[in-house]
mmCIF file of C-alpha atoms in Angstrom:
data_model
loop_
_atom_site.group_PDB
_atom_site.id
_atom_site.type_symbol
_atom_site.label_atom_id
_atom_site.label_comp_id
_atom_site.label_asym_id
_atom_site.label_seq_id
_atom_site.Cartn_x
_atom_site.Cartn_y
_atom_site.Cartn_z
ATOM 1 C CA MET A 1 44.706 -39.181 -4.384
ATOM 2 C CA THR A 2 47.485 -37.559 -5.623
ATOM 3 C CA ILE A 3 49.010 -33.933 -5.435
ATOM 4 C CA SER A 4 47.579 -32.291 -8.386
ATOM 5 C CA ALA A 5 44.142 -34.263 -7.823
ATOM 6 C CA PHE A 6 43.806 -32.821 -4.195
ATOM 7 C CA LYS A 7 44.525 -29.375 -5.580
ATOM 8 C CA LYS A 8 41.824 -29.569 -8.271
ATOM 9 C CA TYR A 9 39.604 -30.816 -5.403
ATOM 10 C CA PHE A 10 40.981 -27.968 -2.995
ATOM 11 C CA ARG A 11 39.846 -25.644 -5.765
ATOM 12 C CA THR A 12 36.573 -26.725 -6.126
ATOM 13 C CA GLU A 13 35.575 -27.184 -2.424
ATOM 14 C CA LEU A 14 36.292 -23.541 -1.813
ATOM 15 C CA SER A 15 35.656 -22.437 -5.130
ATOM 16 C CA GLY A 16 32.748 -19.793 -3.323
ATOM 17 C CA LEU A 17 35.465 -18.689 -0.892
ATOM 18 C CA TYR A 18 38.573 -17.960 -2.306
ATOM 19 C CA THR A 19 39.738 -16.749 -6.005
ATOM 20 C CA GLU A 20 41.573 -18.946 -8.254
ATOM 21 C CA SER A 21 44.891 -17.745 -7.371
ATOM 22 C CA GLU A 22 44.073 -17.663 -3.855
ATOM 23 C CA ALA A 23 43.063 -21.343 -3.776
ATOM 24 C CA VAL A 24 46.391 -22.134 -5.409
ATOM 25 C CA PHE A 25 48.318 -20.093 -2.741
ATOM 26 C CA LEU A 26 46.410 -21.861 0.082
ATOM 27 C CA SER A 27 46.550 -25.838 -1.423
ATOM 28 C CA SER A 28 50.380 -25.345 -1.980
ATOM 29 C CA LEU A 29 50.640 -24.103 1.853
ATOM 30 C CA PHE A 30 48.574 -27.038 3.181
ATOM 31 C CA ILE A 31 50.035 -29.404 1.397
ATOM 32 C CA HIS A 32 53.753 -28.467 2.510
ATOM 33 C CA GLN A 33 52.961 -28.260 6.123
ATOM 34 C CA ILE A 34 50.749 -31.664 6.053
ATOM 35 C CA ALA A 35 53.018 -33.723 3.624
ATOM 36 C CA GLY A 36 55.885 -32.019 3.601
ATOM 37 C CA PHE A 37 56.333 -30.990 -0.251
ATOM 38 C CA ASP A 38 57.653 -27.282 -0.707
ATOM 39 C CA ALA A 39 56.175 -25.816 -4.129
ATOM 40 C CA PHE A 40 58.842 -27.039 -6.177
ATOM 41 C CA GLN A 41 58.378 -30.752 -5.254
ATOM 42 C CA GLN A 42 54.718 -30.319 -5.627
ATOM 43 C CA ARG A 43 55.679 -29.543 -9.106
ATOM 44 C CA ARG A 44 57.781 -31.956 -9.928
ATOM 45 C CA PHE A 45 56.008 -35.231 -8.064
ATOM 46 C CA SER A 46 52.224 -33.870 -9.097
ATOM 47 C CA GLU A 47 51.490 -37.319 -9.483
ATOM 48 C CA GLN A 48 52.549 -38.542 -6.244
ATOM 49 C CA GLU A 49 50.266 -40.091 -4.078
ATOM 50 C CA LEU A 50 49.453 -38.391 -0.514
ATOM 51 C CA LEU A 51 49.219 -40.987 2.246
ATOM 52 C CA THR A 52 46.108 -41.616 3.725
ATOM 53 C CA ASP A 53 46.636 -39.982 6.941
ATOM 54 C CA ASP A 54 47.719 -36.719 4.868
ATOM 55 C CA LYS A 55 44.722 -36.743 2.766
ATOM 56 C CA GLU A 56 42.766 -36.873 5.589
ATOM 57 C CA LYS A 57 44.275 -34.242 7.491
ATOM 58 C CA LEU A 58 44.001 -32.102 4.457
ATOM 59 C CA CYS A 59 40.513 -32.678 3.718
ATOM 60 C CA HIS A 60 39.649 -31.756 7.524
ATOM 61 C CA LEU A 61 41.490 -28.470 6.801
ATOM 62 C CA ILE A 62 39.108 -27.784 3.893
ATOM 63 C CA SER A 63 36.338 -28.246 6.342
ATOM 64 C CA GLU A 64 37.960 -25.959 8.755
ATOM 65 C CA LEU A 65 38.248 -23.476 5.896
ATOM 66 C CA LYS A 66 34.840 -23.727 4.923
ATOM 67 C CA THR A 67 33.798 -22.209 8.236
ATOM 68 C CA GLY A 68 35.228 -19.143 7.227
ATOM 69 C CA ARG A 69 38.136 -19.523 10.085
ATOM 70 C CA PRO A 70 41.119 -17.896 8.749
ATOM 71 C CA TYR A 71 43.846 -20.226 7.244
ATOM 72 C CA GLN A 72 46.318 -18.623 9.642
ATOM 73 C CA GLN A 73 44.789 -19.526 12.693
ATOM 74 C CA ILE A 74 43.882 -23.233 11.071
ATOM 75 C CA LEU A 75 47.926 -23.228 10.500
ATOM 76 C CA GLY A 76 48.500 -21.782 13.808
ATOM 77 C CA GLU A 77 51.545 -19.627 12.600
ATOM 78 C CA THR A 78 51.792 -16.857 9.998
ATOM 79 C CA GLU A 79 54.566 -14.899 8.408
ATOM 80 C CA PHE A 80 55.142 -11.027 9.119
ATOM 81 C CA TYR A 81 57.800 -8.834 7.991
ATOM 82 C CA GLY A 82 59.723 -12.054 7.324
ATOM 83 C CA MET A 83 59.289 -13.735 10.247
ATOM 84 C CA LYS A 84 57.330 -16.601 11.916
ATOM 85 C CA PHE A 85 54.702 -15.814 14.097
ATOM 86 C CA PHE A 86 52.222 -17.981 16.047
ATOM 87 C CA VAL A 87 48.907 -16.704 15.850
ATOM 88 C CA ASP A 88 45.503 -17.999 17.489
ATOM 89 C CA GLU A 89 42.137 -16.991 18.419
ATOM 90 C CA ASN A 90 43.301 -14.918 21.318
ATOM 91 C CA VAL A 91 45.516 -12.424 18.694
ATOM 92 C CA LEU A 92 44.549 -10.359 15.547
ATOM 93 C CA ILE A 93 46.041 -11.704 12.362
ATOM 94 C CA PRO A 94 49.093 -9.260 11.828
ATOM 95 C CA ARG A 95 47.785 -7.161 8.116
ATOM 96 C CA PRO A 96 50.085 -5.807 5.538
ATOM 97 C CA GLU A 97 49.225 -2.334 7.021
ATOM 98 C CA THR A 98 51.425 -2.969 10.240
ATOM 99 C CA GLU A 99 54.309 -3.619 8.243
ATOM 100 C CA GLU A 100 53.665 -0.499 6.650
ATOM 101 C CA LEU A 101 53.596 1.150 10.014
ATOM 102 C CA LEU A 102 57.042 -0.861 10.748
ATOM 103 C CA GLU A 103 58.540 0.204 7.501
ATOM 104 C CA ILE A 104 57.946 4.007 8.288
ATOM 105 C CA ALA A 105 58.750 3.736 12.224
ATOM 106 C CA ILE A 106 62.082 1.932 11.054
ATOM 107 C CA ARG A 107 63.140 4.107 8.577
ATOM 108 C CA GLU A 108 62.564 7.384 10.706
ATOM 109 C CA ILE A 109 64.101 5.677 13.658
ATOM 110 C CA GLN A 110 67.477 4.666 11.614
ATOM 111 C CA GLY A 111 67.511 8.297 10.389
ATOM 112 C CA SER A 112 66.857 9.772 13.622
ATOM 113 C CA LYS A 113 69.395 12.059 15.289
ATOM 114 C CA SER A 114 68.726 10.114 18.383
ATOM 115 C CA LYS A 115 71.260 7.203 19.676
ATOM 116 C CA ILE A 116 69.614 3.972 18.866
ATOM 117 C CA GLN A 117 71.474 2.061 20.787
ATOM 118 C CA ASN A 118 69.855 2.735 24.265
ATOM 119 C CA LEU A 119 66.426 3.563 22.916
ATOM 120 C CA LYS A 120 63.194 3.223 25.097
ATOM 121 C CA ILE A 121 60.336 1.967 23.120
ATOM 122 C CA LEU A 122 56.907 1.473 24.597
ATOM 123 C CA ASP A 123 54.061 -0.606 22.268
ATOM 124 C CA ILE A 124 50.742 0.181 22.735
ATOM 125 C CA GLY A 125 48.565 -3.395 22.664
ATOM 126 C CA THR A 126 50.736 -5.607 21.764
ATOM 127 C CA GLY A 127 48.568 -8.640 20.569
ATOM 128 C CA SER A 128 50.706 -11.303 19.082
ATOM 129 C CA GLY A 129 53.880 -9.014 19.699
ATOM 130 C CA VAL A 130 54.803 -8.653 16.150
ATOM 131 C CA ILE A 131 55.750 -4.863 16.523
ATOM 132 C CA PRO A 132 57.854 -4.797 19.433
ATOM 133 C CA LEU A 133 59.361 -8.420 18.366
ATOM 134 C CA VAL A 134 60.204 -6.570 14.660
ATOM 135 C CA LEU A 135 61.529 -3.346 16.245
ATOM 136 C CA LYS A 136 63.724 -5.480 19.016
ATOM 137 C CA LYS A 137 64.984 -7.709 15.737
ATOM 138 C CA TYR A 138 66.114 -4.308 13.952
ATOM 139 C CA PHE A 139 67.355 -2.510 17.299
ATOM 140 C CA PRO A 140 68.725 -5.030 19.628
ATOM 141 C CA GLU A 141 70.163 -2.907 22.013
ATOM 142 C CA ALA A 142 66.733 -1.169 22.713
ATOM 143 C CA ASN A 143 64.390 -1.444 25.814
ATOM 144 C CA VAL A 144 61.054 -2.305 24.310
ATOM 145 C CA SER A 145 58.227 -2.618 26.652
ATOM 146 C CA SER A 146 54.540 -3.880 25.327
ATOM 147 C CA VAL A 147 51.405 -3.540 27.109
ATOM 148 C CA ASP A 148 48.340 -5.530 26.393
ATOM 149 C CA PHE A 149 45.036 -6.026 28.337
ATOM 150 C CA SER A 150 44.517 -9.671 27.204
ATOM 151 C CA GLU A 151 46.442 -12.460 29.211
ATOM 152 C CA ASN A 152 45.751 -15.081 26.572
ATOM 153 C CA ALA A 153 47.297 -12.486 23.966
ATOM 154 C CA LEU A 154 50.478 -11.409 26.201
ATOM 155 C CA LYS A 155 50.720 -15.885 26.415
ATOM 156 C CA THR A 156 50.943 -15.903 22.329
ATOM 157 C CA ALA A 157 53.552 -12.876 22.541
ATOM 158 C CA LYS A 158 55.304 -14.437 24.842
ATOM 159 C CA ARG A 159 55.558 -17.646 22.813
ATOM 160 C CA ASN A 160 56.635 -15.450 20.022
ATOM 161 C CA ALA A 161 59.238 -13.602 22.054
ATOM 162 C CA GLU A 162 60.778 -17.078 23.093
ATOM 163 C CA TYR A 163 60.885 -18.426 19.595
ATOM 164 C CA HIS A 164 62.589 -15.294 18.162
ATOM 165 C CA GLN A 165 65.055 -15.444 21.302
ATOM 166 C CA LEU A 166 64.299 -11.830 21.947
ATOM 167 C CA GLU A 167 63.860 -10.007 25.082
ATOM 168 C CA ILE A 168 60.791 -7.919 25.602
ATOM 169 C CA ARG A 169 59.441 -6.281 28.730
ATOM 170 C CA PHE A 170 55.519 -7.426 28.768
ATOM 171 C CA ILE A 171 53.254 -5.638 30.779
ATOM 172 C CA HIS A 172 49.566 -7.028 31.516
ATOM 173 C CA ALA A 173 47.617 -3.724 31.890
ATOM 174 C CA ASP A 174 44.380 -2.167 31.032
ATOM 175 C CA TYR A 175 45.976 0.721 29.201
ATOM 176 C CA LEU A 176 43.165 3.035 29.441
ATOM 177 C CA ASN A 177 43.394 3.162 33.137
ATOM 178 C CA PHE A 178 47.482 2.652 33.514
ATOM 179 C CA GLU A 179 49.635 5.326 34.519
ATOM 180 C CA LEU A 180 52.946 5.177 32.863
ATOM 181 C CA ALA A 181 55.881 5.224 35.187
ATOM 182 C CA GLU A 182 58.679 6.006 32.972
ATOM 183 C CA ASN A 183 59.708 8.138 29.639
ATOM 184 C CA TYR A 184 60.079 6.818 26.381
ATOM 185 C CA ASP A 185 62.195 7.408 23.149
ATOM 186 C CA ILE A 186 59.397 6.087 20.905
ATOM 187 C CA ILE A 187 55.655 5.316 21.577
ATOM 188 C CA ILE A 188 54.052 2.896 18.751
ATOM 189 C CA SER A 189 50.381 1.564 18.742
ATOM 190 C CA ASN A 190 47.922 -0.308 16.210
ATOM 191 C CA PRO A 191 45.110 0.120 19.204
ATOM 192 C CA PRO A 192 41.211 -0.985 18.773
ATOM 193 C CA TYR A 193 40.171 1.489 16.567
ATOM 194 C CA ILE A 194 37.057 0.644 14.751
ATOM 195 C CA GLY A 195 33.799 2.176 15.977
ATOM 196 C CA ILE A 196 31.056 0.271 17.560
ATOM 197 C CA GLU A 197 28.834 1.595 14.847
ATOM 198 C CA GLU A 198 31.297 -0.093 12.023
ATOM 199 C CA GLU A 199 30.707 -3.530 13.359
ATOM 200 C CA ILE A 200 28.068 -4.087 10.417
ATOM 201 C CA GLU A 201 31.258 -3.203 7.820
ATOM 202 C CA ILE A 202 33.279 -6.184 9.070
ATOM 203 C CA ALA A 203 33.467 -9.249 7.240
ATOM 204 C CA ASP A 204 32.220 -11.875 9.413
ATOM 205 C CA SER A 205 35.495 -14.135 9.086
ATOM 206 C CA VAL A 206 37.021 -11.506 11.325
ATOM 207 C CA LYS A 207 34.174 -10.609 13.767
ATOM 208 C CA GLU A 208 33.346 -14.518 14.142
ATOM 209 C CA PHE A 209 37.014 -15.604 14.779
ATOM 210 C CA GLU A 210 39.418 -12.904 15.706
ATOM 211 C CA PRO A 211 39.118 -11.144 19.259
ATOM 212 C CA LYS A 212 36.857 -8.216 19.317
ATOM 213 C CA MET A 213 38.820 -6.621 22.214
ATOM 214 C CA ALA A 214 41.667 -5.595 19.768
ATOM 215 C CA LEU A 215 39.478 -4.760 16.848
ATOM 216 C CA PHE A 216 36.519 -2.248 18.403
ATOM 217 C CA SER A 217 36.947 0.663 20.706
ATOM 218 C CA PRO A 218 35.462 -0.484 24.058
ATOM 219 C CA THR A 219 33.339 2.803 23.902
ATOM 220 C CA SER A 220 31.351 4.401 21.539
ATOM 221 C CA ASP A 221 34.432 6.856 21.297
ATOM 222 C CA ALA A 222 36.457 5.316 18.696
ATOM 223 C CA LEU A 223 39.385 7.728 19.442
ATOM 224 C CA ILE A 224 39.623 6.562 23.110
ATOM 225 C CA PHE A 225 42.918 5.336 23.155
ATOM 226 C CA TYR A 226 44.433 8.048 20.727
ATOM 227 C CA ARG A 227 43.344 10.536 23.400
ATOM 228 C CA LYS A 228 45.104 8.647 26.155
ATOM 229 C CA ILE A 229 48.251 8.080 23.974
ATOM 230 C CA SER A 230 47.850 12.227 23.175
ATOM 231 C CA GLU A 231 48.176 12.818 26.844
ATOM 232 C CA ASP A 232 50.627 10.049 27.858
ATOM 233 C CA ALA A 233 53.168 11.558 24.897
ATOM 234 C CA LYS A 234 52.850 14.833 26.332
ATOM 235 C CA LYS A 235 53.788 13.854 29.554
ATOM 236 C CA HIS A 236 56.205 10.615 29.139
ATOM 237 C CA LEU A 237 57.742 10.881 25.294
ATOM 238 C CA ASN A 238 61.048 12.327 25.583
ATOM 239 C CA GLU A 239 62.142 15.551 23.888
ATOM 240 C CA ASP A 240 62.694 14.964 20.152
ATOM 241 C CA GLY A 241 61.179 11.421 20.734
ATOM 242 C CA LEU A 242 59.082 9.956 17.948
ATOM 243 C CA LEU A 243 55.218 8.420 17.991
ATOM 244 C CA PHE A 244 53.718 6.013 15.357
ATOM 245 C CA LEU A 245 50.270 5.318 14.900
ATOM 246 C CA GLU A 246 48.346 3.110 13.074
ATOM 247 C CA ILE A 247 44.623 4.596 12.589
ATOM 248 C CA ASN A 248 41.198 4.420 11.526
ATOM 249 C CA GLN A 249 41.080 5.431 7.739
ATOM 250 C CA LYS A 250 37.665 7.088 8.235
ATOM 251 C CA LEU A 251 39.040 9.175 11.068
ATOM 252 C CA GLY A 252 42.290 10.553 9.556
ATOM 253 C CA SER A 253 42.083 14.387 10.265
ATOM 254 C CA GLU A 254 40.132 13.879 13.772
ATOM 255 C CA THR A 255 42.954 11.702 15.108
ATOM 256 C CA LEU A 256 45.603 14.195 13.743
ATOM 257 C CA GLU A 257 44.127 17.256 15.633
ATOM 258 C CA LEU A 258 44.974 15.599 18.981
ATOM 259 C CA TYR A 259 48.482 15.500 18.201
ATOM 260 C CA GLN A 260 48.815 19.162 16.814
ATOM 261 C CA ASP A 261 51.408 20.107 20.269
ATOM 262 C CA PHE A 262 54.151 17.853 18.261
ATOM 263 C CA SER A 263 56.377 20.236 16.632
ATOM 264 C CA ASN A 264 56.163 17.931 13.560
ATOM 265 C CA VAL A 265 53.352 15.611 13.027
ATOM 266 C CA ARG A 266 51.748 14.359 9.662
ATOM 267 C CA LEU A 267 49.012 11.764 8.457
ATOM 268 C CA LEU A 268 50.349 9.335 6.241
ATOM 269 C CA LYS A 269 48.746 7.031 3.711
ATOM 270 C CA ASP A 270 49.269 3.436 3.190
ATOM 271 C CA LEU A 271 49.418 1.726 -0.267
ATOM 272 C CA SER A 272 45.855 1.644 -0.842
ATOM 273 C CA GLU A 273 45.810 5.579 -0.631
ATOM 274 C CA ASN A 274 43.783 5.364 2.585
ATOM 275 C CA ASP A 275 44.770 7.602 5.767
ATOM 276 C CA ARG A 276 46.027 5.064 7.894
ATOM 277 C CA PHE A 277 49.352 6.170 9.904
ATOM 278 C CA ILE A 278 49.923 9.264 12.276
ATOM 279 C CA TYR A 279 53.909 10.288 12.617
ATOM 280 C CA GLY A 280 55.234 12.641 14.954
ATOM 281 C CA ARG A 281 58.368 14.004 16.540
ATOM 282 C CA LYS A 282 57.684 15.896 19.742
#
């Protein structure tokens, strides 16, 4: 089977799951990883016969995709904020909205009056580690701590930290029952914020393959993490400190209400015009 023939076969087999453009993107991505041909080489050598072993691996990947498993998990990696991150079934696949959260954070930190060389940053709910690692890359002198309840998620986050040779203090703890012992200049979080009653609205490809612990609130209160973060920020965020949160788009005003003690707090929309972020200055 040639490269061009496989791409046609790929699109046909997955036409019910992906759009034409998505299928083109994914077939190119998988051919690059398995057969080693980048996008330019795939065009130049489109009539090149695939090795039998590579063809079998690629066909197996098609079978995996048909189950609904996210392609990032199948690949074992994804790109986020221009960086490569390992992902697996123990962590959420990072979303574009979280890139937006980091864009806001980096911009506001850089424009802050505070000295960025000695920042103390706390990330709550690290998952694969994308938030603390991106911040550490942009602010290498910062002291970054990150807490997560899942030991398996922390293993993935540590693997990513080692890959990027960035030092993060990872803390294994149940944040909702964890007492902070230090003060911070920055608190940032993308905690579980989907209400239990919203589970029916979530795609099966997400619910069945990504950790529910990282998606859904552990109680009927979808704002439980935000209440705890609010209380901790009052006690442990330094004066003039910054707060950045990704939130449930359906609960924008309710979440904002929890942070009215801040001298400056705003509800911000994402690129899709959904209420998605809270930005505050103490």
